[in-house]
XYZ file of C-alpha atoms in Angstrom:
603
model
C 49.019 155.463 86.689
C 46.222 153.252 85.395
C 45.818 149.524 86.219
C 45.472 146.481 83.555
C 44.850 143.146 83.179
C 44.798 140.462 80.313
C 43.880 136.744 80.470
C 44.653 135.279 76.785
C 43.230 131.997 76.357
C 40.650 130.967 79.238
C 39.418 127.279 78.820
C 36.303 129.010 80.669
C 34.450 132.040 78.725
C 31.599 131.811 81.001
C 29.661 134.751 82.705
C 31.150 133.626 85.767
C 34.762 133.914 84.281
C 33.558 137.596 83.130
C 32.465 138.118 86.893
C 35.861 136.786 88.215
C 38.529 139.033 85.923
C 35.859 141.874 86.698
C 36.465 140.934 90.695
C 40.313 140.831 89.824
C 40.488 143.977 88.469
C 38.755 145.782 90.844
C 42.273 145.034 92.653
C 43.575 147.465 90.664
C 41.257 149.911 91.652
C 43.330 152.229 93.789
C 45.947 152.761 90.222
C 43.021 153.726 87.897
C 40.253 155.547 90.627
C 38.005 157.235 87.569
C 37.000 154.815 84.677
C 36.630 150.876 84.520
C 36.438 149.056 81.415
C 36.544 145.482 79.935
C 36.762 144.222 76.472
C 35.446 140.285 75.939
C 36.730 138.219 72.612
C 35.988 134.776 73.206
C 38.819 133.442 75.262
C 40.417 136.440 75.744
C 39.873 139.479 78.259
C 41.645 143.177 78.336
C 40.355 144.932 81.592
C 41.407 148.333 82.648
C 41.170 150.709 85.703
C 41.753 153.941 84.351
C 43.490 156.996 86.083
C 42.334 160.071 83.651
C 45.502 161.985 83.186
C 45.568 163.349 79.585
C 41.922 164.041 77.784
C 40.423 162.658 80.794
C 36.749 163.015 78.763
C 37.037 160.800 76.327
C 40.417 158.205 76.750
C 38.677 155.290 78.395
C 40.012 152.366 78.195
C 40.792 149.634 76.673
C 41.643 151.386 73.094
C 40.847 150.330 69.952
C 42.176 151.091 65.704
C 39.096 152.349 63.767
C 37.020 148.765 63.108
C 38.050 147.688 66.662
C 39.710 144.688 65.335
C 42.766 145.506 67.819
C 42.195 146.041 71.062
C 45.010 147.735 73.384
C 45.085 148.246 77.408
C 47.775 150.438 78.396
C 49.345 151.978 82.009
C 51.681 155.158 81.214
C 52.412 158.258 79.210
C 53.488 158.382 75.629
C 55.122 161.761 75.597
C 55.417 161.798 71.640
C 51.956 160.921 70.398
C 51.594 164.039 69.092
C 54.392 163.423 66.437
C 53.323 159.750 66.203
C 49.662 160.926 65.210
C 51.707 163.333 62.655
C 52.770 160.043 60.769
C 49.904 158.384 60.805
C 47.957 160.177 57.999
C 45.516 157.740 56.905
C 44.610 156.635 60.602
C 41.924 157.741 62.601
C 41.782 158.532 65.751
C 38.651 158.388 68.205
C 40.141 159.999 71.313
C 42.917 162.449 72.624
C 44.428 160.036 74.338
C 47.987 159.528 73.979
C 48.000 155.429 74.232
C 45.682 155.245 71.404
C 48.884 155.794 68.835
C 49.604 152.349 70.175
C 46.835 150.674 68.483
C 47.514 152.376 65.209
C 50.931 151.667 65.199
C 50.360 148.028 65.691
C 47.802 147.889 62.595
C 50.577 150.088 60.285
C 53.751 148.149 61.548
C 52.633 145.043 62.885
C 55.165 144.215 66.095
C 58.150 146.585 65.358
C 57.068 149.501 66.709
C 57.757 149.486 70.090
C 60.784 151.115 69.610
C 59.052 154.228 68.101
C 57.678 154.975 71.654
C 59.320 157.539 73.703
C 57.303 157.208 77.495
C 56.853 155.022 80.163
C 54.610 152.137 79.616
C 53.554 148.469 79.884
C 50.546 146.932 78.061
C 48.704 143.815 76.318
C 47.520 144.577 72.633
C 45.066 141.608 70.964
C 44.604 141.674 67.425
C 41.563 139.864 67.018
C 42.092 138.823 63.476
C 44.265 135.721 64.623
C 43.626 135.969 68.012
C 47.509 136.595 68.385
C 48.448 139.447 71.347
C 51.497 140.492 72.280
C 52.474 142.575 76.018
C 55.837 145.202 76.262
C 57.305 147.079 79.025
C 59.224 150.203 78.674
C 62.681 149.689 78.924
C 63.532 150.684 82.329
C 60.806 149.362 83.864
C 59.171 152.476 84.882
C 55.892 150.977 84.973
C 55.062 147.483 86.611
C 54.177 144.323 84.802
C 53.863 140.875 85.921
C 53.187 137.476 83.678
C 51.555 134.520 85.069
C 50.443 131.013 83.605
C 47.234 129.488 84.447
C 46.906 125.712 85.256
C 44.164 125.926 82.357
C 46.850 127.162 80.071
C 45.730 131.106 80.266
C 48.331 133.450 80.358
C 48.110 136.523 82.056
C 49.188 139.694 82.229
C 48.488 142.614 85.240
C 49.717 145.981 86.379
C 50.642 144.517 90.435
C 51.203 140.746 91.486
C 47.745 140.873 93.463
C 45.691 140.577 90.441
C 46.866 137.402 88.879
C 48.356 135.358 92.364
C 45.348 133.938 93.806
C 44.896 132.484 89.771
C 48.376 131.565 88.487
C 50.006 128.669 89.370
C 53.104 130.420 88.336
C 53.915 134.285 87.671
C 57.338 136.439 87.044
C 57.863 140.010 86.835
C 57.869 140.398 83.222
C 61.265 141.941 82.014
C 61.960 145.351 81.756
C 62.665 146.200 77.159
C 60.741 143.397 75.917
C 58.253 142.491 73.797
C 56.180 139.298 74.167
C 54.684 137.715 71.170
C 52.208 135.455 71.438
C 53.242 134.070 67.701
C 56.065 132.853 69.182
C 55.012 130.653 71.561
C 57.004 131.501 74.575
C 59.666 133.735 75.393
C 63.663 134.167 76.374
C 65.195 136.164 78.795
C 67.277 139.035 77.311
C 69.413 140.797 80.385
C 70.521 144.446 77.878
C 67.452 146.656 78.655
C 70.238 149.148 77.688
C 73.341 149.382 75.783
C 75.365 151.340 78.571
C 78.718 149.365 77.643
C 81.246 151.512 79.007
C 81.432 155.290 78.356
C 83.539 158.030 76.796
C 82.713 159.429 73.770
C 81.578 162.482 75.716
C 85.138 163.812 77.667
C 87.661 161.740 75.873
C 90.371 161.469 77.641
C 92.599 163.598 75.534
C 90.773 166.887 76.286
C 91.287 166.450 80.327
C 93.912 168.794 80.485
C 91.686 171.678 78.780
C 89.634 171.675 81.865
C 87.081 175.414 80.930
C 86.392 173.158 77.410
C 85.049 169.736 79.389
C 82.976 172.197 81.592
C 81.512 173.956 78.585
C 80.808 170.228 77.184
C 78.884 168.557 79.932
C 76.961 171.743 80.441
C 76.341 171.494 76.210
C 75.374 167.971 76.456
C 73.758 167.284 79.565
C 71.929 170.271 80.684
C 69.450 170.794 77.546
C 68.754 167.360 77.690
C 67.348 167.389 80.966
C 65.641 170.175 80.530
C 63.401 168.793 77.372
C 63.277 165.338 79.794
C 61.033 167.647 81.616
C 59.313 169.415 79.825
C 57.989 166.745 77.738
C 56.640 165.571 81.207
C 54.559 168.310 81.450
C 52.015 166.935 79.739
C 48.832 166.323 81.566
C 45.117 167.954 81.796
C 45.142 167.755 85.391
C 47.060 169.596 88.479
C 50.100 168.524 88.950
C 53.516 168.916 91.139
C 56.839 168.011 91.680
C 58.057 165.592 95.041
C 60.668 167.909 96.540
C 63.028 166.489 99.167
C 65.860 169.427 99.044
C 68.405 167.491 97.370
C 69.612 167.436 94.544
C 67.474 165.634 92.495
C 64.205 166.601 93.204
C 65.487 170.126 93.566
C 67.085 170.356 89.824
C 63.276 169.055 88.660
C 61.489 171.485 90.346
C 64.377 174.480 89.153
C 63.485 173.048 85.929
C 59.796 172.668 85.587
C 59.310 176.262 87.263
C 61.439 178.350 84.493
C 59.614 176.153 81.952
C 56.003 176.013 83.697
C 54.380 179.486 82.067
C 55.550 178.465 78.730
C 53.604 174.916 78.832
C 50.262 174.354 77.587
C 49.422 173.280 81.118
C 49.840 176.862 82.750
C 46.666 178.212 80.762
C 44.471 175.783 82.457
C 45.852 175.581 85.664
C 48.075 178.706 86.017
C 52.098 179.101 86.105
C 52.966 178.854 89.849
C 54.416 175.604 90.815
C 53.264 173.215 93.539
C 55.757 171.379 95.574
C 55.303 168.589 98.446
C 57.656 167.062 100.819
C 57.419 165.001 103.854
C 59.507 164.467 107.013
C 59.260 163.922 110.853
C 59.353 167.581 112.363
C 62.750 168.660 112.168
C 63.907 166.600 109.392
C 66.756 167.094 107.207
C 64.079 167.397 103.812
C 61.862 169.929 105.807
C 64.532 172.288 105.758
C 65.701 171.874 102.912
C 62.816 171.571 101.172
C 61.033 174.852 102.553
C 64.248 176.914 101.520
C 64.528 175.586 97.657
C 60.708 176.022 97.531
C 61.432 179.756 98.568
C 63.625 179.925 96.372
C 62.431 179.136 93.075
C 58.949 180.316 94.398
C 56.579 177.757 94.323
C 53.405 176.902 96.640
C 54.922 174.903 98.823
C 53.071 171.927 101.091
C 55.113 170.697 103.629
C 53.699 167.455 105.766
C 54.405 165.620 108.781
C 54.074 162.330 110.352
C 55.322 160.595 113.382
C 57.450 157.182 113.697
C 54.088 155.695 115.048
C 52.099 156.776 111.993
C 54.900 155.329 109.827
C 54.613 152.530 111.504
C 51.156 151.598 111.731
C 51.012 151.578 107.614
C 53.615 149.408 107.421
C 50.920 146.758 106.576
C 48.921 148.807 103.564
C 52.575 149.518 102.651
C 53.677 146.517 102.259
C 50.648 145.103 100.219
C 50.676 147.638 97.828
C 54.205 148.100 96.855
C 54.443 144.233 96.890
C 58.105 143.784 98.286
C 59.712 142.567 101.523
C 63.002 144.530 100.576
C 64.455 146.473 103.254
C 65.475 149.778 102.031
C 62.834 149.996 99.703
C 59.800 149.691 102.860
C 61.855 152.316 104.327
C 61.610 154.995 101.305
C 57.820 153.532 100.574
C 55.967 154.428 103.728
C 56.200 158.443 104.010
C 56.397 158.426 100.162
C 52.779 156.915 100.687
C 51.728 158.849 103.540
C 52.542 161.957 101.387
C 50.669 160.600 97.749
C 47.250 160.270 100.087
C 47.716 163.809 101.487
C 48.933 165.098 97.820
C 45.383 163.101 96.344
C 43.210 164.951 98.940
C 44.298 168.771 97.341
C 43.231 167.172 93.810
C 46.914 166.792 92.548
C 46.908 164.007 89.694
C 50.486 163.318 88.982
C 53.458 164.665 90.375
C 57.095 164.787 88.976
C 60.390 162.733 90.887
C 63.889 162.144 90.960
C 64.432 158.770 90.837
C 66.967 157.695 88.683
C 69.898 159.985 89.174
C 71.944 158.621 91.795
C 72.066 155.378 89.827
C 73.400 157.092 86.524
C 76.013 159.450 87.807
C 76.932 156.973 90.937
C 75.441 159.143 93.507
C 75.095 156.969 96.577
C 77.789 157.336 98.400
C 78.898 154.220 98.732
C 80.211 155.312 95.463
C 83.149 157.212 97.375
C 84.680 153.417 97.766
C 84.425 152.629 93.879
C 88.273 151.257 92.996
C 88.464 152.544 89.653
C 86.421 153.746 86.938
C 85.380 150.637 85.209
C 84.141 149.159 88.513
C 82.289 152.268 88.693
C 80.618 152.307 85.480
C 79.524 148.951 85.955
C 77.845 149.377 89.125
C 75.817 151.811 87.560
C 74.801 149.529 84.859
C 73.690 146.865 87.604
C 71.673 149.708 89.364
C 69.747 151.178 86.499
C 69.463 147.602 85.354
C 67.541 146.549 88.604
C 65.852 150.168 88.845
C 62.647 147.954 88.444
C 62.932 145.941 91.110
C 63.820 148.996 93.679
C 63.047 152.717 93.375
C 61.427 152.645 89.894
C 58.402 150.272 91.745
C 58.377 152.376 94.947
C 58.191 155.829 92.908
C 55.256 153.815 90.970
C 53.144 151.703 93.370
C 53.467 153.593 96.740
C 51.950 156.747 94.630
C 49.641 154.513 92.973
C 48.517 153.054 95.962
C 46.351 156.664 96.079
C 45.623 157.234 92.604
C 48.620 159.751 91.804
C 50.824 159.194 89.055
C 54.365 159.905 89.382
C 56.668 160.912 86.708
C 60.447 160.155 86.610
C 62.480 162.782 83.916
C 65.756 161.227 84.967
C 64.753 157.988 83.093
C 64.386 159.461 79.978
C 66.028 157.496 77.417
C 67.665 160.366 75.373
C 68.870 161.352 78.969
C 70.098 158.330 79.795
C 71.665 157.557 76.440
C 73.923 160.914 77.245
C 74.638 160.082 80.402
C 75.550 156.691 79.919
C 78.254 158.111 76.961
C 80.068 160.352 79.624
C 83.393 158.750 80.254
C 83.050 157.253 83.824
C 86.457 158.822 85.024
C 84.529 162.294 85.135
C 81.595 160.698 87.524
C 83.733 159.386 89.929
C 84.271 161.059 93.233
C 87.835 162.784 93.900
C 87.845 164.943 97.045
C 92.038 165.951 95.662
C 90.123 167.702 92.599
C 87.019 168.955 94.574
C 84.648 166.694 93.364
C 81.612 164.858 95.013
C 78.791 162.887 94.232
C 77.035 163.793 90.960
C 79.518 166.379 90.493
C 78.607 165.967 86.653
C 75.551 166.808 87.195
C 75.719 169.844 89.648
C 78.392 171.272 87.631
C 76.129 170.978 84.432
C 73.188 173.192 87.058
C 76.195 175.830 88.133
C 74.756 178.492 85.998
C 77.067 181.586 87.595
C 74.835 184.810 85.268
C 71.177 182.763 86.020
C 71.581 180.008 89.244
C 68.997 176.959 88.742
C 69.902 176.318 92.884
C 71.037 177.939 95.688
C 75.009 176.818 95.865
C 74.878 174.832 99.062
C 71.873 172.979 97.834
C 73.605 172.562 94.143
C 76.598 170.771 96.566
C 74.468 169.023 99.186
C 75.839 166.073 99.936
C 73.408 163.061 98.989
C 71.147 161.905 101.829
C 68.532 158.870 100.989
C 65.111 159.313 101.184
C 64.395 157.318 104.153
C 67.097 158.834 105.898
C 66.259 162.330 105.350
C 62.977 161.952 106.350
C 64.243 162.044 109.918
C 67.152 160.232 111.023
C 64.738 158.395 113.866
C 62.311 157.185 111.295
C 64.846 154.261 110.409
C 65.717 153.821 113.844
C 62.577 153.616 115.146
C 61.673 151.072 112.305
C 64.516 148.728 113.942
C 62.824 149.568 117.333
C 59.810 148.336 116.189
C 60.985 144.709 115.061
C 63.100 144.382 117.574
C 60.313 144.275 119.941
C 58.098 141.378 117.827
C 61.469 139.621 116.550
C 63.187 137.558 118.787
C 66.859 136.439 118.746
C 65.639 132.919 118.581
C 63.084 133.752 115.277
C 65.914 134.973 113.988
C 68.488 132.705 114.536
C 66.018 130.036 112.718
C 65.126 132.134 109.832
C 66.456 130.096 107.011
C 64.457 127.289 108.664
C 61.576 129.297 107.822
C 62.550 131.190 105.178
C 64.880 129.096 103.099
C 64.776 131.412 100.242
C 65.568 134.652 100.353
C 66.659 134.738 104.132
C 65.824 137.435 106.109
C 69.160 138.920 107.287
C 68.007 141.314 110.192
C 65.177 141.530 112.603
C 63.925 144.313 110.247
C 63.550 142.212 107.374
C 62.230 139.350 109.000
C 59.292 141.555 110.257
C 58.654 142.615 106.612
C 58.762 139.256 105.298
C 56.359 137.895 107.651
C 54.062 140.600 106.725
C 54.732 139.988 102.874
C 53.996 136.546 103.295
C 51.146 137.144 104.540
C 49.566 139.138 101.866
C 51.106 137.027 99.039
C 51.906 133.169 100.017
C 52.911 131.569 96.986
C 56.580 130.587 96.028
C 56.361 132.699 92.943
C 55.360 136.092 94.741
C 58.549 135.614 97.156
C 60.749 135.294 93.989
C 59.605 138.654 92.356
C 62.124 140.596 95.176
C 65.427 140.817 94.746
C 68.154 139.303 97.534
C 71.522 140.620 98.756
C 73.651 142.212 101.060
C 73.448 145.780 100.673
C 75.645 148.785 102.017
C 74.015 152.453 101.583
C 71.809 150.923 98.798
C 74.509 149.106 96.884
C 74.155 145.926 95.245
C 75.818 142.934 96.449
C 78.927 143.501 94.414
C 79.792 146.444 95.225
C 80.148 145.265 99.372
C 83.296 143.725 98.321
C 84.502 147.278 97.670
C 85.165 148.071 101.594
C 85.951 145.092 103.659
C 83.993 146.794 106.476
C 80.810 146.869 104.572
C 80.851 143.142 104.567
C 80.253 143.444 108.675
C 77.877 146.554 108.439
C 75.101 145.269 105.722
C 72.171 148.147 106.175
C 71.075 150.166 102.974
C 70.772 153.204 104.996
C 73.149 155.392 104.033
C 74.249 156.059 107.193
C 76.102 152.751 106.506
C 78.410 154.184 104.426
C 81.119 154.428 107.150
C 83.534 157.046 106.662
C 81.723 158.583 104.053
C 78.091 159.943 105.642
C 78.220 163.017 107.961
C 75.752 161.369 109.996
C 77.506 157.715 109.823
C 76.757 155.198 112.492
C 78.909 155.175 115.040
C 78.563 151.366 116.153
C 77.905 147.617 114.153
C 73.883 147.118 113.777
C 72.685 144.436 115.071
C 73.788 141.261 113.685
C 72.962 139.030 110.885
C 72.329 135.510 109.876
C 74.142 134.454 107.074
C 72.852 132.881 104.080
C 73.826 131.971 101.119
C 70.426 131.515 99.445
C 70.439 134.813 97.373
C 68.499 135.089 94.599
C 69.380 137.324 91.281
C 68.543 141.074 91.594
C 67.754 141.398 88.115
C 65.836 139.364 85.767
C 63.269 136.110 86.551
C 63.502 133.468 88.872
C 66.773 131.052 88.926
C 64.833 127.797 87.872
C 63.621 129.376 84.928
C 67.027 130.749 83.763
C 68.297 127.531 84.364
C 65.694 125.849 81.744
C 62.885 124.733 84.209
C 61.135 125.601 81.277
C 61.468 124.768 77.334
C 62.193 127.993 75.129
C 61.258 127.677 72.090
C 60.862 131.292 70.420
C 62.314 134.678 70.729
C 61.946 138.059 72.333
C 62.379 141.707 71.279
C 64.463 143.676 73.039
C 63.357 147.459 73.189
């Protein structure tokens, strides 16, 4: 992952102004470790920390269209430049990298292109003709963007909150399928990142009863999908590797990218034997799980460990990169981040994940509770709707944090387009028929004649990351702030923090440490508020009364469902009723705090 930043209209164009967005950017440093660049145009500034994954010799950054009259700064992977350049005839090109098809595109469509890019990515382009820009984010959110106003009347535009807080007075996460044009002035909030209306098209319910057929069909439909969501992400000139926990997930990936690997252009340079890395307290459910799918599928295999204390003394670093105070996601972030600095240190690049999955086919297991299919399906929409806010920025910034670039083939939009179309009624869990978790998915992997998985791994039952790291990691994390959290702090936490209040001793410690890092009202609002059950969202609580007593993401929470389930209440909470909207920007400016007076483009 690479780092940007854009400030559009500075009152000041000094040298000292050039010396401050250089000082910014350097913030960034850690996402984009091998190139810095800056481009200057009057007013306006495109700066760029560059993390060389594809034609690392010449791709610096920022890009430009052949008289360098547009100027483009981009973090992420367009997988289909290749067929982009194709179309592009009369354009030419002055690197191999893949984000330079942005800048062309621009100058032969103007703005309605974004569509046209299949990738992860968020970036600023200027055209300085009119001095007009405009900034897009890919439509999950994969990548990280943020949008700030100056009190000058600069607006801004950076990879991580960090680089623009000390110099906004105000600044949003920008929205997840959107364009913003500078033409028109300002922009509104669109909530449909995706259209994932309810399902069905894919198992209508009048072929249930021929049972072999639907099997045949979601093996048809989703299975070779997957498989090019994959492959496509093999594209890189550097070593890479795929984050394997032994579950599902991560395991299908790594089944996937090692019967591919020899075939890809990547194998020649770096050769066809896949590299796999997991982390876990010794004796941890992902270990050994881990070690035996890695055996399996026969890949060089890197296991590492780290103790509760280790864990613990990052929490800080942890916190300031991945910019959240959110509970569950602090939990996942830390040995994800422990394990990108030991994956940076063999010379590994980018590395391939599974995010994405359980919020598509429902597979947190809170999901056993869901009352009927069309609750179901519209959890899921909430989830991969607020994907940015949760696992999509921990995949992105705790890996960043070390200059490693992860890679997500869940999120694929052709994948996810599939998915989505799958009548929910097949997704949902029904032990009288057999079926758990993601049983979609597993069954769409069940190749009897050539087996992707082991069977018991194919059928493992879902365990979140943070959990199966090692049960004690999580319970030594409440250990922790128990001991620096008192029952009076506490008790008078909406005193302190009105907004947002910190529900357990565990999130109060977080927040103190957030706030410490990032002050302002505006960097409190970027994270999301809730009760939460086993990683639900606050909706789906309501599903099991005695969720509504028991609100810990762990998924050990999900009573009468885990193996592993707690056996007693957590500690208790302070109620609050100050929750703030998991998805989309801050309440005042939904309510009309400020005037709209143009449009957006939805991707």
């Amino acid at each position: 992952m690479c780092g940007i930043l854009a400030v559009l209209g500075c009152a000041d164009s000094s040298l000292a102004k050039r010396s401050r967005i250089i000082e910014l950017s350097r913030r960034l440093r850690h996402r984009g470790p091998d190139w810095s660049g800056l481009h200057c145009f009057k007013d306006c500034y495109l700066a760029h920390q560059r993390l060389a994954i594809v034609d690392p010799a010449s791709g610096d950054q920022p890009l430009y269209n052949e008289d360098k009259s547009i100027v483009v700064t981009v973090n992420g992977e367009i997988y289909n430049h290749e067929e982009l350049r194709a179309n592009l005839e009369s354009h030419q090109f002055r690197t191999g990298s893949d984000c330079e098809v942005i800048a062309h595109l621009y100058e032969e469509y103007g703005e309605d292109f974004v569509h046209m890019l299949d990738g992860m990515f968020s970036f600023v382009l200027l055209d300085t003709r009119d001095r007009s820009y405009i900034a897009a984010r890919d439509a999950i959110g994969i990548t990280p963007l943020y949008m700030g106003w100056g009190l000058d009347g600069s607006v801004w535009f950076a990879s991580e909150m960090k680089a623009l807080s000390d110099d906004c007075e105000r600044f949003v996460s920008f929205p997840p399928g959107h364009i913003y044009s500078s033409k028109n002035v300002f922009i509104v909030i669109n909530l449909t990142v995706l259209q994932v209306d309810c399902g069905g098209s894919i198992i209508p319910h009048g072929l249930q009863s021929v049972y072999p057929l639907l099997l045949m069909m979601l093996q048809v439909s989703v299975m070779p999908s997957k498989r090019h969501a994959v492959i496509k992400r093999l594209m890189t000139d550097v070593p890479f590797g795929v984050l394997l926990s032994g579950g599902l997930d991560s395991s299908l990936v790594a089944a996937v990218a090692s019967r591919h690997l020899s075939k890809a252009k990547v194998a020649r340079q770096w050769g066809s034997q896949l590299h796999t890395f997991c982390i876990g307290l010794k004796g941890s459910p992902d270990l050994k799980a881990a070690r035996e799918v890695a055996d399996y599928l026969g890949t060089f295999h890197h296991e590492f460990h780290f103790t509760v204390q280790e864990g613990i003394d990052a929490l800080d670093e942890v916190i300031y990169h991945i910019e959240t105070y959110d509970v569950t996601t602090i939990r996942a972030s830390t040995p994800m981040f422990l394990m990108s600095r030991k994956i940076k240190s063999l010379g590994v690049k980018m590395v391939l994940s599974g995010e994405g999955s359980d919020e598509i086919f429902g597979g947190y297991l809170y999901f056993h509770k869901a009352p009927n299919k069309e609750e179901f399906h519209l959890e899921t929409c909430r989830k991969i709707k607020a994907l940015h806010l949760y696992d999509c920025l921990r995949a992105n910034k705790a890996t960043s944090a070390w200059g490693v670039e992860a890679r997500v083939p869940f999120l694929d939009k052709q994948f996810i387009n599939i998915a989505m179309d799958i009548d929910p009624e097949w997704k949902m869990i029904r032990h009288d028929l057999g079926r758990i978790e993601k049983w979609v998915l597993r069954n769409a992997f069940d190749d009897e004649q050539n087996p992707y998985l082991p069977k018991h791994i194919l059928y493992r039952q879902k365990e979140q990351f943070s959990d199966g790291v090692g049960y004690s990691w999580i319970d030594g994390l409440k250990e922790h702030a128990n001991e620096h959290v008192s029952d009076a702090m506490l008790m008078n936490a909406s005193f302190v923090y009105p907004d947002n209040t910190p529900m357990t001793k565990e999130g109060y410690y977080y927040r103190s440490i957030f706030e410490k890092h990032f002050p302002k009202n505006a960097a409190r609002a970027t994270v999301p508020g809730g009760p939460s059950v086993a990683c639900s969202t606050a909706k789906a609580v309501e599903w099991d009364e005695a969720w509504l007593k028991n609100p810990d993401p762990s998924g050990r929470a999900a009573l009468g469902v885990h193996n592993d389930a707690y056996q007693e209440e957590p500690e208790k909470i302070v109620a609050s009723e100050n929750f703030t909207s998991a998805i989309g920007f801050p309440q005042a400016m939904r309510d009309g705090m400020v005037e709209v007076t143009a449009t957006t483009t939805a991707i």
